[in-house]
């Protein structure tokens, strides 16, 4: 399983696409928002948590269909399915690789973009915390969506339609956590809920995703 | 041996529903017309809400059916998962557009009702928001069904989606509750509430709910029959191509 | 014939018209598709019988 993880990481880094693309997209989205909304810093700092979270979510979405599609096309997914490790483990590792290549860079880049959007300094820590807690859920849920649509020709659009409603709770609690942090309110409840969703998704969705993959590989 | 499972045989299902369907259709039309006409013409106005209270006869039944349609799809999907009865999977597929329409009616009538009462068509209120999300789930479910060609794979994948979606729909419901306290009033129909809807509104409302339930059953049976036939057509065509 | 709906007449009638239109669309679409699929199936079955 470790070998699988490092293989996926190596592929992502060397192929160039996944690693930088999501991050660049995140950057562009956050830079574009002030042009749309206007440079009023009060407004920007108010909407910054939402923008950063929606941006992170879309950046995640961008690279989802690559989780399984490439391996499905060249047949290595069939090999992985017949390999001695359980398919659930394969899914978990794929999601972990996706998180390390898209989620983690987003978490690290978020404070810089937070400065651009005038996010309250008190909220910086909460922003990083919320993204660190929330983005693994985005990767796992995305892996589930990718597993559902892996065999389809026009899967990309369908994938976003399936996955975005599933992202709703994570987005809501994540943005709420940052907004409360910025306003100096109690943040315990959204933190716990966010962590709970992520843990629950990591625990259960690999099984659903593996079931979907088995159907698609039949 | 009479049991529910004999209707898992498509032929038997077609036979029985073919006999039942006309009766059911007449009953549905009758109940709906009685309920809606009663509601529209013969109920008094509410002292606070005026005539807009008449929208309740569409709003509440459609909202109820929007949720129950999803539950029915979940049950049918589980039956398919456990017992591999094709009719069950097709019934889940047949119910989805009906559920989506019910969601749309609930949202639209809600918006029309909200405009004079709350002064806004739309508010990011927990109930409204979770209904919107429910509608998105219906859309995704229908899209997934129509995107996959192999019927068994489609049934399996949509089953998985329906189960995961149910969990997330519940989660969203509680998440939005936490997020925003709403404008929407509490449940209007509960057994233990002190403050229930008064009888003059209550009885025609019950008739309307019965009408919507009947409508749902009739439509799902009709559409399941269509799906069974469509499945048979594609099987026969495939066989002809092979020959 | 239409009861006095006061100032909310537009809202109430609009809600009813819209919902009934949607329901009619749904029912009509279902019935249209049912008829079409049934006709198609009958054709194919007939062809199968003819061809043995």
CSV table of C-alpha atoms in Angstrom, one decimal:
chain,number,residue,atom,x,y,z
A,1,UNK,CA,0.0,0.0,0.0
A,2,UNK,CA,2.9,2.3,0.7
A,3,UNK,CA,4.3,1.4,-2.6
A,4,UNK,CA,1.0,2.3,-4.3
A,5,UNK,CA,1.0,5.6,-2.5
A,6,UNK,CA,4.5,6.5,-3.5
A,7,UNK,CA,3.8,5.4,-7.1
A,8,UNK,CA,0.8,7.7,-7.3
A,9,UNK,CA,2.7,10.6,-5.8
A,10,UNK,CA,5.6,10.1,-8.2
A,11,UNK,CA,3.2,10.0,-11.1
A,12,UNK,CA,1.4,13.1,-10.0
A,13,UNK,CA,4.7,15.1,-9.5
A,14,UNK,CA,6.4,14.0,-12.6
A,15,UNK,CA,3.4,14.3,-14.9
A,16,UNK,CA,3.1,17.8,-13.7
A,17,UNK,CA,-0.6,18.2,-14.1
A,18,UNK,CA,-2.2,17.4,-10.7
A,19,UNK,CA,0.3,19.0,-8.4
A,20,UNK,CA,0.5,22.5,-9.7
A,21,UNK,CA,-2.8,22.8,-11.5
A,22,UNK,CA,-5.1,22.7,-8.5
A,23,UNK,CA,-3.0,25.2,-6.7
A,24,UNK,CA,-2.8,27.6,-9.6
A,25,UNK,CA,-6.5,27.3,-10.1
A,26,UNK,CA,-7.1,28.2,-6.4
A,27,UNK,CA,-4.8,31.2,-6.7
A,28,UNK,CA,-6.6,32.5,-9.8
A,29,UNK,CA,-10.0,32.1,-8.3
A,30,UNK,CA,-9.1,34.0,-5.2
A,31,UNK,CA,-7.3,36.7,-7.2
A,32,UNK,CA,-10.3,37.1,-9.5
A,33,UNK,CA,-12.9,37.6,-6.7
A,34,UNK,CA,-11.7,41.1,-5.7
A,35,UNK,CA,-12.1,42.1,-9.4
A,36,UNK,CA,-15.7,40.9,-9.3
A,37,UNK,CA,-16.6,42.2,-5.9
A,38,UNK,CA,-14.6,45.4,-5.8
A,39,UNK,CA,-11.6,46.3,-3.7
A,40,UNK,CA,-13.5,47.2,-0.6
A,41,UNK,CA,-11.5,45.5,2.1
A,42,UNK,CA,-14.4,45.3,4.6
A,43,UNK,CA,-16.5,43.3,2.2
A,44,UNK,CA,-13.5,41.2,1.2
A,45,UNK,CA,-12.6,40.2,4.7
A,46,UNK,CA,-16.3,39.3,5.3
A,47,UNK,CA,-16.6,37.0,2.4
A,48,UNK,CA,-13.0,35.7,2.5
A,49,UNK,CA,-13.8,32.4,4.4
A,50,UNK,CA,-16.5,31.5,1.9
A,51,UNK,CA,-14.3,32.4,-1.1
A,52,UNK,CA,-11.3,30.5,0.2
A,53,UNK,CA,-13.5,27.4,0.9
A,54,UNK,CA,-15.3,27.4,-2.4
A,55,UNK,CA,-12.0,28.0,-4.2
A,56,UNK,CA,-10.4,25.0,-2.4
A,57,UNK,CA,-13.5,22.9,-3.2
A,58,UNK,CA,-13.4,23.7,-6.9
A,59,UNK,CA,-9.6,23.2,-7.0
A,60,UNK,CA,-10.2,19.7,-5.5
A,61,UNK,CA,-12.9,19.0,-8.0
A,62,UNK,CA,-10.6,19.8,-10.9
A,63,UNK,CA,-8.3,16.9,-10.5
A,64,UNK,CA,-10.9,14.3,-9.2
A,65,UNK,CA,-11.5,12.5,-12.5
A,66,UNK,CA,-7.8,11.7,-12.7
A,67,UNK,CA,-7.9,9.6,-9.5
A,68,UNK,CA,-9.0,6.5,-11.3
A,69,UNK,CA,-9.4,7.4,-15.0
A,70,UNK,CA,-5.8,7.1,-16.0
A,71,UNK,CA,-5.4,3.7,-14.3
A,72,UNK,CA,-8.7,2.6,-15.7
A,73,UNK,CA,-7.6,3.4,-19.3
A,74,UNK,CA,-4.2,1.7,-19.2
A,75,UNK,CA,-5.6,-1.3,-17.4
A,76,UNK,CA,-3.5,-1.0,-14.2
A,77,UNK,CA,-6.8,-0.6,-12.2
A,78,UNK,CA,-7.7,-4.2,-13.2
A,79,UNK,CA,-4.3,-5.3,-11.9
A,80,UNK,CA,-4.8,-3.4,-8.7
A,81,UNK,CA,-8.3,-5.0,-8.3
A,82,UNK,CA,-6.8,-8.5,-8.6
A,83,UNK,CA,-3.8,-7.6,-6.4
A,84,UNK,CA,-3.6,-9.1,-2.9
A,85,UNK,CA,-4.4,-5.9,-1.2
A,86,UNK,CA,-8.1,-5.1,-0.7
A,87,UNK,CA,-9.7,-2.7,-3.2
A,88,UNK,CA,-10.8,-0.6,-0.2
A,89,UNK,CA,-7.2,-0.1,0.6
A,90,UNK,CA,-6.4,0.9,-3.0
A,91,UNK,CA,-9.2,3.5,-2.8
A,92,UNK,CA,-8.0,4.9,0.5
A,93,UNK,CA,-4.4,5.1,-0.9
A,94,UNK,CA,-5.6,6.8,-4.1
A,95,UNK,CA,-7.6,9.3,-2.0
A,96,UNK,CA,-4.6,9.9,0.2
A,97,UNK,CA,-2.4,10.5,-2.8
A,98,UNK,CA,-5.0,13.0,-4.1
A,99,UNK,CA,-5.0,14.8,-0.8
A,100,UNK,CA,-1.3,15.0,-0.6
A,101,UNK,CA,-1.0,16.4,-4.1
A,102,UNK,CA,-4.0,18.8,-4.0
A,103,UNK,CA,-5.4,19.2,-0.5
A,104,UNK,CA,-2.2,19.7,1.4
A,105,UNK,CA,-0.8,22.4,-1.0
A,106,UNK,CA,-4.1,24.2,-0.7
A,107,UNK,CA,-3.8,24.1,3.1
A,108,UNK,CA,-0.3,25.5,3.0
A,109,UNK,CA,-1.1,28.2,0.4
A,110,UNK,CA,-4.3,29.3,2.1
A,111,UNK,CA,-2.8,31.8,4.6
A,112,UNK,CA,-1.1,33.7,1.7
A,113,UNK,CA,-4.4,34.0,-0.1
A,114,UNK,CA,-6.1,34.9,3.1
A,115,UNK,CA,-3.8,37.9,3.3
A,116,UNK,CA,-4.8,38.9,-0.3
A,117,UNK,CA,-8.4,38.8,0.7
A,118,UNK,CA,-7.9,40.7,3.9
A,119,UNK,CA,-8.9,37.9,6.2
A,120,UNK,CA,-8.8,38.9,9.8
A,121,UNK,CA,-5.4,37.8,11.3
A,122,UNK,CA,-7.2,36.0,14.1
A,123,UNK,CA,-8.8,33.7,11.6
A,124,UNK,CA,-5.6,32.6,9.9
A,125,UNK,CA,-5.0,29.7,12.3
A,126,UNK,CA,-8.7,28.7,12.0
A,127,UNK,CA,-8.5,28.8,8.2
A,128,UNK,CA,-5.5,26.5,8.1
A,129,UNK,CA,-7.1,24.2,10.7
A,130,UNK,CA,-10.4,24.0,8.9
A,131,UNK,CA,-8.8,23.3,5.6
A,132,UNK,CA,-6.5,20.7,7.1
A,133,UNK,CA,-9.5,19.0,8.7
A,134,UNK,CA,-11.9,19.4,5.8
A,135,UNK,CA,-9.9,18.7,2.6
A,136,UNK,CA,-9.3,15.0,3.4
A,137,UNK,CA,-13.1,14.6,3.3
A,138,UNK,CA,-13.1,16.4,-0.1
A,139,UNK,CA,-10.6,13.9,-1.4
A,140,UNK,CA,-12.4,10.8,-0.1
A,141,UNK,CA,-15.8,11.9,-1.2
A,142,UNK,CA,-14.2,12.8,-4.6
A,143,UNK,CA,-12.7,9.4,-4.8
A,144,UNK,CA,-16.1,7.9,-4.3
A,145,UNK,CA,-17.6,10.1,-7.1
A,146,UNK,CA,-14.7,9.2,-9.4
A,147,UNK,CA,-15.2,5.5,-8.7
A,148,UNK,CA,-18.9,5.9,-9.7
A,149,UNK,CA,-18.1,7.5,-13.0
A,150,UNK,CA,-14.9,5.9,-13.9
A,151,UNK,CA,-16.1,4.0,-16.9
A,152,UNK,CA,-18.1,6.8,-18.5
A,153,UNK,CA,-17.0,8.8,-21.5
A,154,UNK,CA,-18.5,12.1,-20.4
A,155,UNK,CA,-17.9,11.4,-16.7
A,156,UNK,CA,-16.3,14.8,-15.8
A,157,UNK,CA,-19.5,16.8,-15.8
A,158,UNK,CA,-21.5,14.1,-14.2
A,159,UNK,CA,-18.8,13.7,-11.5
A,160,UNK,CA,-19.2,17.3,-10.4
A,161,UNK,CA,-23.0,17.0,-10.4
A,162,UNK,CA,-22.7,14.0,-8.1
A,163,UNK,CA,-19.9,15.2,-5.9
A,164,UNK,CA,-20.8,18.8,-5.2
A,165,UNK,CA,-24.0,18.1,-3.2
A,166,UNK,CA,-22.0,15.7,-1.1
A,167,UNK,CA,-19.4,18.4,-0.4
A,168,UNK,CA,-22.1,20.6,1.1
A,169,UNK,CA,-21.8,19.7,4.8
A,170,UNK,CA,-18.0,20.0,4.7
A,171,UNK,CA,-18.1,23.4,3.0
A,172,UNK,CA,-20.7,24.6,5.4
A,173,UNK,CA,-18.9,23.7,8.5
A,174,UNK,CA,-15.5,24.7,7.1
A,175,UNK,CA,-16.5,28.2,6.1
A,176,UNK,CA,-18.5,28.5,9.3
A,177,UNK,CA,-15.5,27.6,11.4
A,178,UNK,CA,-13.4,30.3,9.7
A,179,UNK,CA,-16.1,32.9,10.0
A,180,UNK,CA,-16.6,32.2,13.7
A,181,UNK,CA,-12.9,32.3,14.2
A,182,UNK,CA,-12.7,35.6,12.5
A,183,UNK,CA,-15.5,37.0,14.7
A,184,UNK,CA,-14.0,35.6,17.8
A,185,UNK,CA,-16.9,33.3,18.6
A,186,UNK,CA,-16.8,29.8,20.0
A,187,UNK,CA,-15.5,27.4,17.3
A,188,UNK,CA,-15.8,24.1,19.2
A,189,UNK,CA,-18.9,22.8,17.5
A,190,UNK,CA,-18.0,23.4,13.8
A,191,UNK,CA,-14.5,22.0,14.5
A,192,UNK,CA,-15.8,18.8,15.9
A,193,UNK,CA,-18.5,18.5,13.2
A,194,UNK,CA,-15.9,19.0,10.5
A,195,UNK,CA,-13.5,16.5,12.0
A,196,UNK,CA,-16.5,14.1,12.5
A,197,UNK,CA,-17.5,14.3,8.8
A,198,UNK,CA,-13.9,13.8,7.7
A,199,UNK,CA,-13.4,10.8,9.9
A,200,UNK,CA,-16.8,9.3,9.0
A,201,UNK,CA,-16.1,9.8,5.3
A,202,UNK,CA,-12.6,8.3,5.6
A,203,UNK,CA,-14.0,5.3,7.5
A,204,UNK,CA,-17.0,4.5,5.3
A,205,UNK,CA,-16.7,5.9,1.8
A,206,UNK,CA,-13.7,3.7,0.7
A,207,UNK,CA,-16.1,0.7,1.0
A,208,UNK,CA,-18.8,2.4,-1.1
A,209,UNK,CA,-16.1,3.5,-3.6
A,210,UNK,CA,-14.6,0.0,-3.8
A,211,UNK,CA,-18.1,-1.4,-4.4
A,212,UNK,CA,-18.6,1.0,-7.2
A,213,UNK,CA,-15.2,0.2,-8.7
A,214,UNK,CA,-16.0,-3.5,-8.6
A,215,UNK,CA,-19.2,-2.9,-10.6
A,216,UNK,CA,-17.4,-0.8,-13.1
A,217,UNK,CA,-14.6,-3.3,-13.6
A,218,UNK,CA,-17.1,-6.2,-14.0
B,1,UNK,CA,-47.6,-19.3,-2.2
B,2,UNK,CA,-48.7,-15.7,-2.2
B,3,UNK,CA,-46.0,-13.3,-1.1
B,4,UNK,CA,-44.8,-9.9,-2.0
B,5,UNK,CA,-41.9,-11.4,-3.8
B,6,UNK,CA,-44.0,-12.9,-6.6
B,7,UNK,CA,-44.3,-9.4,-8.0
B,8,UNK,CA,-40.5,-9.6,-8.6
B,9,UNK,CA,-41.4,-11.5,-11.7
B,10,UNK,CA,-41.8,-8.8,-14.4
B,11,UNK,CA,-44.5,-10.7,-16.2
B,12,UNK,CA,-46.5,-11.1,-13.0
B,13,UNK,CA,-45.9,-7.5,-12.1
B,14,UNK,CA,-47.1,-6.3,-15.5
B,15,UNK,CA,-50.2,-8.4,-15.3
B,16,UNK,CA,-51.2,-7.4,-11.8
B,17,UNK,CA,-50.4,-3.7,-12.1
B,18,UNK,CA,-52.2,-3.7,-15.5
B,19,UNK,CA,-55.4,-4.7,-13.7
B,20,UNK,CA,-54.9,-2.4,-10.8
B,21,UNK,CA,-53.7,0.7,-12.6
B,22,UNK,CA,-57.0,1.9,-14.1
B,23,UNK,CA,-58.7,1.7,-10.7
B,24,UNK,CA,-55.9,3.4,-9.0
B,25,UNK,CA,-55.8,6.2,-11.7
B,26,UNK,CA,-59.5,6.9,-11.2
B,27,UNK,CA,-59.1,6.9,-7.5
B,28,UNK,CA,-56.2,9.3,-7.7
B,29,UNK,CA,-57.9,11.7,-9.9
B,30,UNK,CA,-61.0,11.7,-7.7
B,31,UNK,CA,-59.1,12.3,-4.5
B,32,UNK,CA,-56.9,15.0,-6.0
B,33,UNK,CA,-59.8,16.8,-7.5
B,34,UNK,CA,-61.9,16.6,-4.4
B,35,UNK,CA,-59.0,17.7,-2.2
B,36,UNK,CA,-57.8,20.6,-4.3
B,37,UNK,CA,-61.3,21.9,-5.1
B,38,UNK,CA,-62.2,21.7,-1.5
B,39,UNK,CA,-59.0,23.4,-0.6
B,40,UNK,CA,-59.2,26.1,-3.2
B,41,UNK,CA,-62.9,27.0,-3.1
B,42,UNK,CA,-64.4,25.9,0.2
B,43,UNK,CA,-61.9,26.7,2.9
B,44,UNK,CA,-61.9,30.0,4.9
B,45,UNK,CA,-58.9,32.4,4.8
B,46,UNK,CA,-56.5,32.4,7.7
B,47,UNK,CA,-56.8,35.4,9.9
B,48,UNK,CA,-53.2,36.2,9.6
B,49,UNK,CA,-52.1,34.8,6.3
B,50,UNK,CA,-55.2,35.6,4.3
B,51,UNK,CA,-55.9,33.6,1.2
B,52,UNK,CA,-52.3,32.4,0.8
B,53,UNK,CA,-53.1,29.7,3.3
B,54,UNK,CA,-54.7,27.9,0.4
B,55,UNK,CA,-51.2,27.2,-1.0
B,56,UNK,CA,-50.8,24.7,1.9
B,57,UNK,CA,-52.9,22.1,0.0
B,58,UNK,CA,-50.1,21.9,-2.6
B,59,UNK,CA,-47.1,22.8,-0.6
B,60,UNK,CA,-47.3,20.3,2.3
B,61,UNK,CA,-48.3,17.2,0.3
B,62,UNK,CA,-45.6,17.8,-2.3
B,63,UNK,CA,-43.0,18.3,0.3
B,64,UNK,CA,-44.0,15.1,2.1
B,65,UNK,CA,-43.9,13.2,-1.1
B,66,UNK,CA,-40.5,14.6,-2.1
B,67,UNK,CA,-39.0,13.1,1.0
B,68,UNK,CA,-41.0,9.9,0.9
B,69,UNK,CA,-40.1,9.3,-2.7
B,70,UNK,CA,-36.4,9.3,-1.8
B,71,UNK,CA,-37.2,6.9,1.1
B,72,UNK,CA,-39.0,4.6,-1.3
B,73,UNK,CA,-36.1,4.8,-3.7
B,74,UNK,CA,-33.7,3.8,-0.9
B,75,UNK,CA,-35.9,0.8,0.1
B,76,UNK,CA,-36.2,-0.3,-3.5
B,77,UNK,CA,-32.5,0.1,-4.0
B,78,UNK,CA,-31.8,-2.0,-0.9
B,79,UNK,CA,-34.2,-4.7,-2.1
B,80,UNK,CA,-32.3,-4.8,-5.4
B,81,UNK,CA,-29.0,-5.0,-3.6
B,82,UNK,CA,-30.1,-7.9,-1.4
B,83,UNK,CA,-32.4,-9.9,-3.6
B,84,UNK,CA,-31.4,-8.8,-7.1
B,85,UNK,CA,-35.0,-8.3,-8.3
B,86,UNK,CA,-34.9,-6.1,-11.4
B,87,UNK,CA,-38.4,-4.8,-10.9
B,88,UNK,CA,-37.2,-3.2,-7.7
B,89,UNK,CA,-34.3,-1.4,-9.3
B,90,UNK,CA,-36.5,-0.2,-12.1
B,91,UNK,CA,-39.1,1.0,-9.6
B,92,UNK,CA,-36.4,3.1,-7.9
B,93,UNK,CA,-35.5,4.6,-11.3
B,94,UNK,CA,-39.1,5.2,-12.1
B,95,UNK,CA,-39.7,7.1,-8.8
B,96,UNK,CA,-36.8,9.6,-9.2
B,97,UNK,CA,-38.4,12.0,-11.7
B,98,UNK,CA,-41.6,12.0,-9.7
B,99,UNK,CA,-39.7,12.9,-6.6
B,100,UNK,CA,-37.8,15.6,-8.5
B,101,UNK,CA,-41.1,17.1,-9.7
B,102,UNK,CA,-42.5,17.0,-6.1
B,103,UNK,CA,-39.4,18.8,-4.9
B,104,UNK,CA,-39.8,21.4,-7.6
B,105,UNK,CA,-43.5,21.9,-6.7
B,106,UNK,CA,-42.7,22.2,-3.0
B,107,UNK,CA,-39.9,24.8,-3.7
B,108,UNK,CA,-42.0,26.8,-6.2
B,109,UNK,CA,-45.1,27.0,-4.1
B,110,UNK,CA,-43.0,27.8,-1.1
B,111,UNK,CA,-41.4,30.7,-3.0
B,112,UNK,CA,-44.8,32.0,-4.1
B,113,UNK,CA,-46.0,31.7,-0.6
B,114,UNK,CA,-42.9,33.2,0.9
B,115,UNK,CA,-43.1,36.3,-1.3
B,116,UNK,CA,-46.2,37.9,0.3
B,117,UNK,CA,-45.6,36.4,3.8
B,118,UNK,CA,-41.9,36.9,4.4
B,119,UNK,CA,-41.4,39.6,1.7
B,120,UNK,CA,-38.9,37.4,-0.2
B,121,UNK,CA,-39.0,34.6,-2.7
B,122,UNK,CA,-36.1,32.8,-1.3
B,123,UNK,CA,-34.3,32.7,2.0
B,124,UNK,CA,-31.4,30.6,3.0
B,125,UNK,CA,-33.5,28.9,5.6
B,126,UNK,CA,-32.7,25.4,6.7
B,127,UNK,CA,-35.8,23.8,5.3
B,128,UNK,CA,-35.6,25.6,2.0
B,129,UNK,CA,-31.9,24.9,1.6
B,130,UNK,CA,-32.1,21.2,2.4
B,131,UNK,CA,-34.9,20.9,-0.1
B,132,UNK,CA,-32.7,22.5,-2.7
B,133,UNK,CA,-30.0,20.0,-1.9
B,134,UNK,CA,-32.5,17.2,-2.1
B,135,UNK,CA,-33.4,18.4,-5.6
B,136,UNK,CA,-29.7,18.3,-6.5
B,137,UNK,CA,-29.5,14.7,-5.2
B,138,UNK,CA,-32.4,13.7,-7.4
B,139,UNK,CA,-30.7,15.4,-10.4
B,140,UNK,CA,-27.5,13.5,-9.8
B,141,UNK,CA,-29.3,10.2,-9.3
B,142,UNK,CA,-31.3,10.6,-12.6
B,143,UNK,CA,-28.2,11.7,-14.5
B,144,UNK,CA,-26.2,8.7,-13.3
B,145,UNK,CA,-29.0,6.3,-14.3
B,146,UNK,CA,-29.1,7.7,-17.8
B,147,UNK,CA,-25.4,7.9,-18.2
B,148,UNK,CA,-24.6,4.2,-17.8
B,149,UNK,CA,-25.5,1.8,-20.6
B,150,UNK,CA,-25.2,-1.6,-18.9
B,151,UNK,CA,-28.5,-1.8,-17.0
B,152,UNK,CA,-27.2,-4.0,-14.1
B,153,UNK,CA,-24.2,-1.8,-13.6
B,154,UNK,CA,-26.4,1.3,-13.6
B,155,UNK,CA,-28.7,-0.3,-11.0
B,156,UNK,CA,-25.8,-1.2,-8.8
B,157,UNK,CA,-24.1,2.2,-9.0
B,158,UNK,CA,-27.2,4.2,-8.5
B,159,UNK,CA,-28.0,2.0,-5.4
B,160,UNK,CA,-24.6,2.9,-4.0
B,161,UNK,CA,-25.2,6.6,-4.8
B,162,UNK,CA,-28.7,6.4,-3.2
B,163,UNK,CA,-27.3,5.0,0.0
B,164,UNK,CA,-24.4,7.4,0.3
B,165,UNK,CA,-26.7,10.2,-0.8
B,166,UNK,CA,-29.2,9.4,1.9
B,167,UNK,CA,-26.6,9.7,4.6
B,168,UNK,CA,-25.3,13.0,3.2
B,169,UNK,CA,-28.8,14.4,2.7
B,170,UNK,CA,-29.5,13.8,6.4
B,171,UNK,CA,-26.2,15.3,7.3
B,172,UNK,CA,-26.9,18.4,5.2
B,173,UNK,CA,-30.3,18.7,6.9
B,174,UNK,CA,-28.7,19.0,10.3
B,175,UNK,CA,-25.8,21.0,9.0
B,176,UNK,CA,-28.0,23.8,7.7
B,177,UNK,CA,-30.0,23.7,10.9
B,178,UNK,CA,-26.9,24.7,12.7
B,179,UNK,CA,-25.9,27.2,10.1
B,180,UNK,CA,-29.0,29.4,10.0
B,181,UNK,CA,-32.1,29.7,12.1
B,182,UNK,CA,-34.9,30.0,9.6
B,183,UNK,CA,-38.0,31.8,8.8
B,184,UNK,CA,-39.9,28.6,8.1
B,185,UNK,CA,-42.5,27.6,10.7
B,186,UNK,CA,-42.2,24.3,12.5
B,187,UNK,CA,-43.9,21.1,11.5
B,188,UNK,CA,-47.6,21.7,10.7
B,189,UNK,CA,-48.6,18.0,11.1
B,190,UNK,CA,-47.4,16.2,14.1
B,191,UNK,CA,-49.2,13.9,16.4
B,192,UNK,CA,-48.1,15.5,19.7
B,193,UNK,CA,-48.0,19.2,18.8
B,194,UNK,CA,-50.2,21.4,20.9
B,195,UNK,CA,-50.5,23.9,18.2
B,196,UNK,CA,-51.7,22.1,15.1
B,197,UNK,CA,-53.4,23.3,12.1
B,198,UNK,CA,-57.1,23.8,12.8
B,199,UNK,CA,-59.7,21.2,11.6
B,200,UNK,CA,-61.1,23.4,8.8
B,201,UNK,CA,-57.7,23.3,7.1
B,202,UNK,CA,-56.7,19.9,8.4
B,203,UNK,CA,-59.3,17.7,6.8
B,204,UNK,CA,-59.0,18.9,3.2
B,205,UNK,CA,-55.2,18.9,3.7
B,206,UNK,CA,-55.4,15.2,4.6
B,207,UNK,CA,-57.5,14.6,1.5
B,208,UNK,CA,-54.8,16.3,-0.6
B,209,UNK,CA,-52.0,14.3,1.0
B,210,UNK,CA,-53.9,11.1,0.2
B,211,UNK,CA,-54.3,12.4,-3.3
B,212,UNK,CA,-50.6,13.0,-3.7
B,213,UNK,CA,-49.7,9.6,-2.2
B,214,UNK,CA,-52.1,7.9,-4.7
B,215,UNK,CA,-50.7,10.0,-7.5
B,216,UNK,CA,-47.2,9.0,-6.5
B,217,UNK,CA,-48.1,5.3,-6.4
B,218,UNK,CA,-49.9,5.4,-9.7
B,219,UNK,CA,-47.1,7.2,-11.5
B,220,UNK,CA,-44.4,4.9,-10.1
B,221,UNK,CA,-46.4,1.8,-11.2
B,222,UNK,CA,-47.0,3.3,-14.6
B,223,UNK,CA,-43.4,4.3,-15.0
B,224,UNK,CA,-42.1,1.0,-13.7
B,225,UNK,CA,-44.1,-0.8,-16.3
B,226,UNK,CA,-42.6,1.5,-19.0
B,227,UNK,CA,-39.1,0.8,-17.7
B,228,UNK,CA,-39.7,-3.0,-17.7
B,229,UNK,CA,-40.9,-2.8,-21.3
B,230,UNK,CA,-38.0,-0.6,-22.3
B,231,UNK,CA,-35.6,-3.1,-20.8
B,232,UNK,CA,-37.3,-5.9,-22.7
B,233,UNK,CA,-37.0,-3.9,-25.9
B,234,UNK,CA,-33.3,-3.3,-25.5
B,235,UNK,CA,-32.8,-7.0,-24.7
B,236,UNK,CA,-34.7,-8.1,-27.8
B,237,UNK,CA,-32.9,-5.6,-30.0
B,238,UNK,CA,-29.6,-6.9,-28.7
B,239,UNK,CA,-30.6,-10.4,-29.5
B,240,UNK,CA,-31.6,-9.5,-33.0
B,241,UNK,CA,-28.3,-7.8,-33.6
B,242,UNK,CA,-26.5,-11.0,-32.4
B,243,UNK,CA,-28.5,-13.2,-34.7
C,1,UNK,CA,-67.0,31.4,-9.5
C,2,UNK,CA,-63.5,32.0,-8.2
C,3,UNK,CA,-63.7,32.8,-4.5
C,4,UNK,CA,-62.6,36.1,-3.2
C,5,UNK,CA,-58.9,35.8,-2.6
C,6,UNK,CA,-58.3,39.4,-1.6
C,7,UNK,CA,-54.9,40.9,-2.4
C,8,UNK,CA,-53.2,37.5,-2.6
C,9,UNK,CA,-55.2,36.3,-5.5
C,10,UNK,CA,-52.2,36.4,-7.8
C,11,UNK,CA,-50.0,34.3,-5.5
C,12,UNK,CA,-52.6,31.7,-4.8
C,13,UNK,CA,-53.8,31.3,-8.4
C,14,UNK,CA,-50.2,31.3,-9.6
C,15,UNK,CA,-49.2,28.6,-7.1
C,16,UNK,CA,-52.1,26.4,-8.2
C,17,UNK,CA,-51.5,27.0,-11.9
C,18,UNK,CA,-47.8,26.3,-11.7
C,19,UNK,CA,-48.2,23.1,-9.6
C,20,UNK,CA,-51.0,21.8,-11.7
C,21,UNK,CA,-49.0,22.5,-14.9
C,22,UNK,CA,-46.0,20.7,-13.5
C,23,UNK,CA,-48.2,17.7,-12.5
C,24,UNK,CA,-49.9,17.6,-15.8
C,25,UNK,CA,-46.5,17.7,-17.5
C,26,UNK,CA,-45.2,14.8,-15.4
C,27,UNK,CA,-48.3,12.7,-15.9
C,28,UNK,CA,-48.4,13.5,-19.6
C,29,UNK,CA,-44.8,12.7,-20.2
C,30,UNK,CA,-45.1,9.4,-18.3
C,31,UNK,CA,-48.2,8.4,-20.2
C,32,UNK,CA,-46.7,9.4,-23.6
C,33,UNK,CA,-43.6,7.5,-22.9
C,34,UNK,CA,-45.6,4.5,-21.6
C,35,UNK,CA,-47.6,4.4,-24.8
C,36,UNK,CA,-44.5,4.8,-27.1
C,37,UNK,CA,-42.6,2.1,-25.4
C,38,UNK,CA,-45.6,-0.3,-25.4
C,39,UNK,CA,-46.1,0.3,-29.1
C,40,UNK,CA,-42.4,-0.3,-29.8
C,41,UNK,CA,-42.4,-3.5,-27.8
C,42,UNK,CA,-45.5,-4.8,-29.6
C,43,UNK,CA,-43.9,-4.1,-32.9
C,44,UNK,CA,-40.8,-6.0,-32.0
C,45,UNK,CA,-42.7,-8.9,-30.5
C,46,UNK,CA,-44.8,-9.1,-33.7
C,47,UNK,CA,-41.7,-9.1,-35.8
C,48,UNK,CA,-40.2,-11.9,-33.8
C,49,UNK,CA,-43.4,-14.0,-34.2
C,50,UNK,CA,-43.4,-13.4,-37.9
C,51,UNK,CA,-39.7,-14.3,-38.3
C,52,UNK,CA,-40.2,-17.4,-36.1
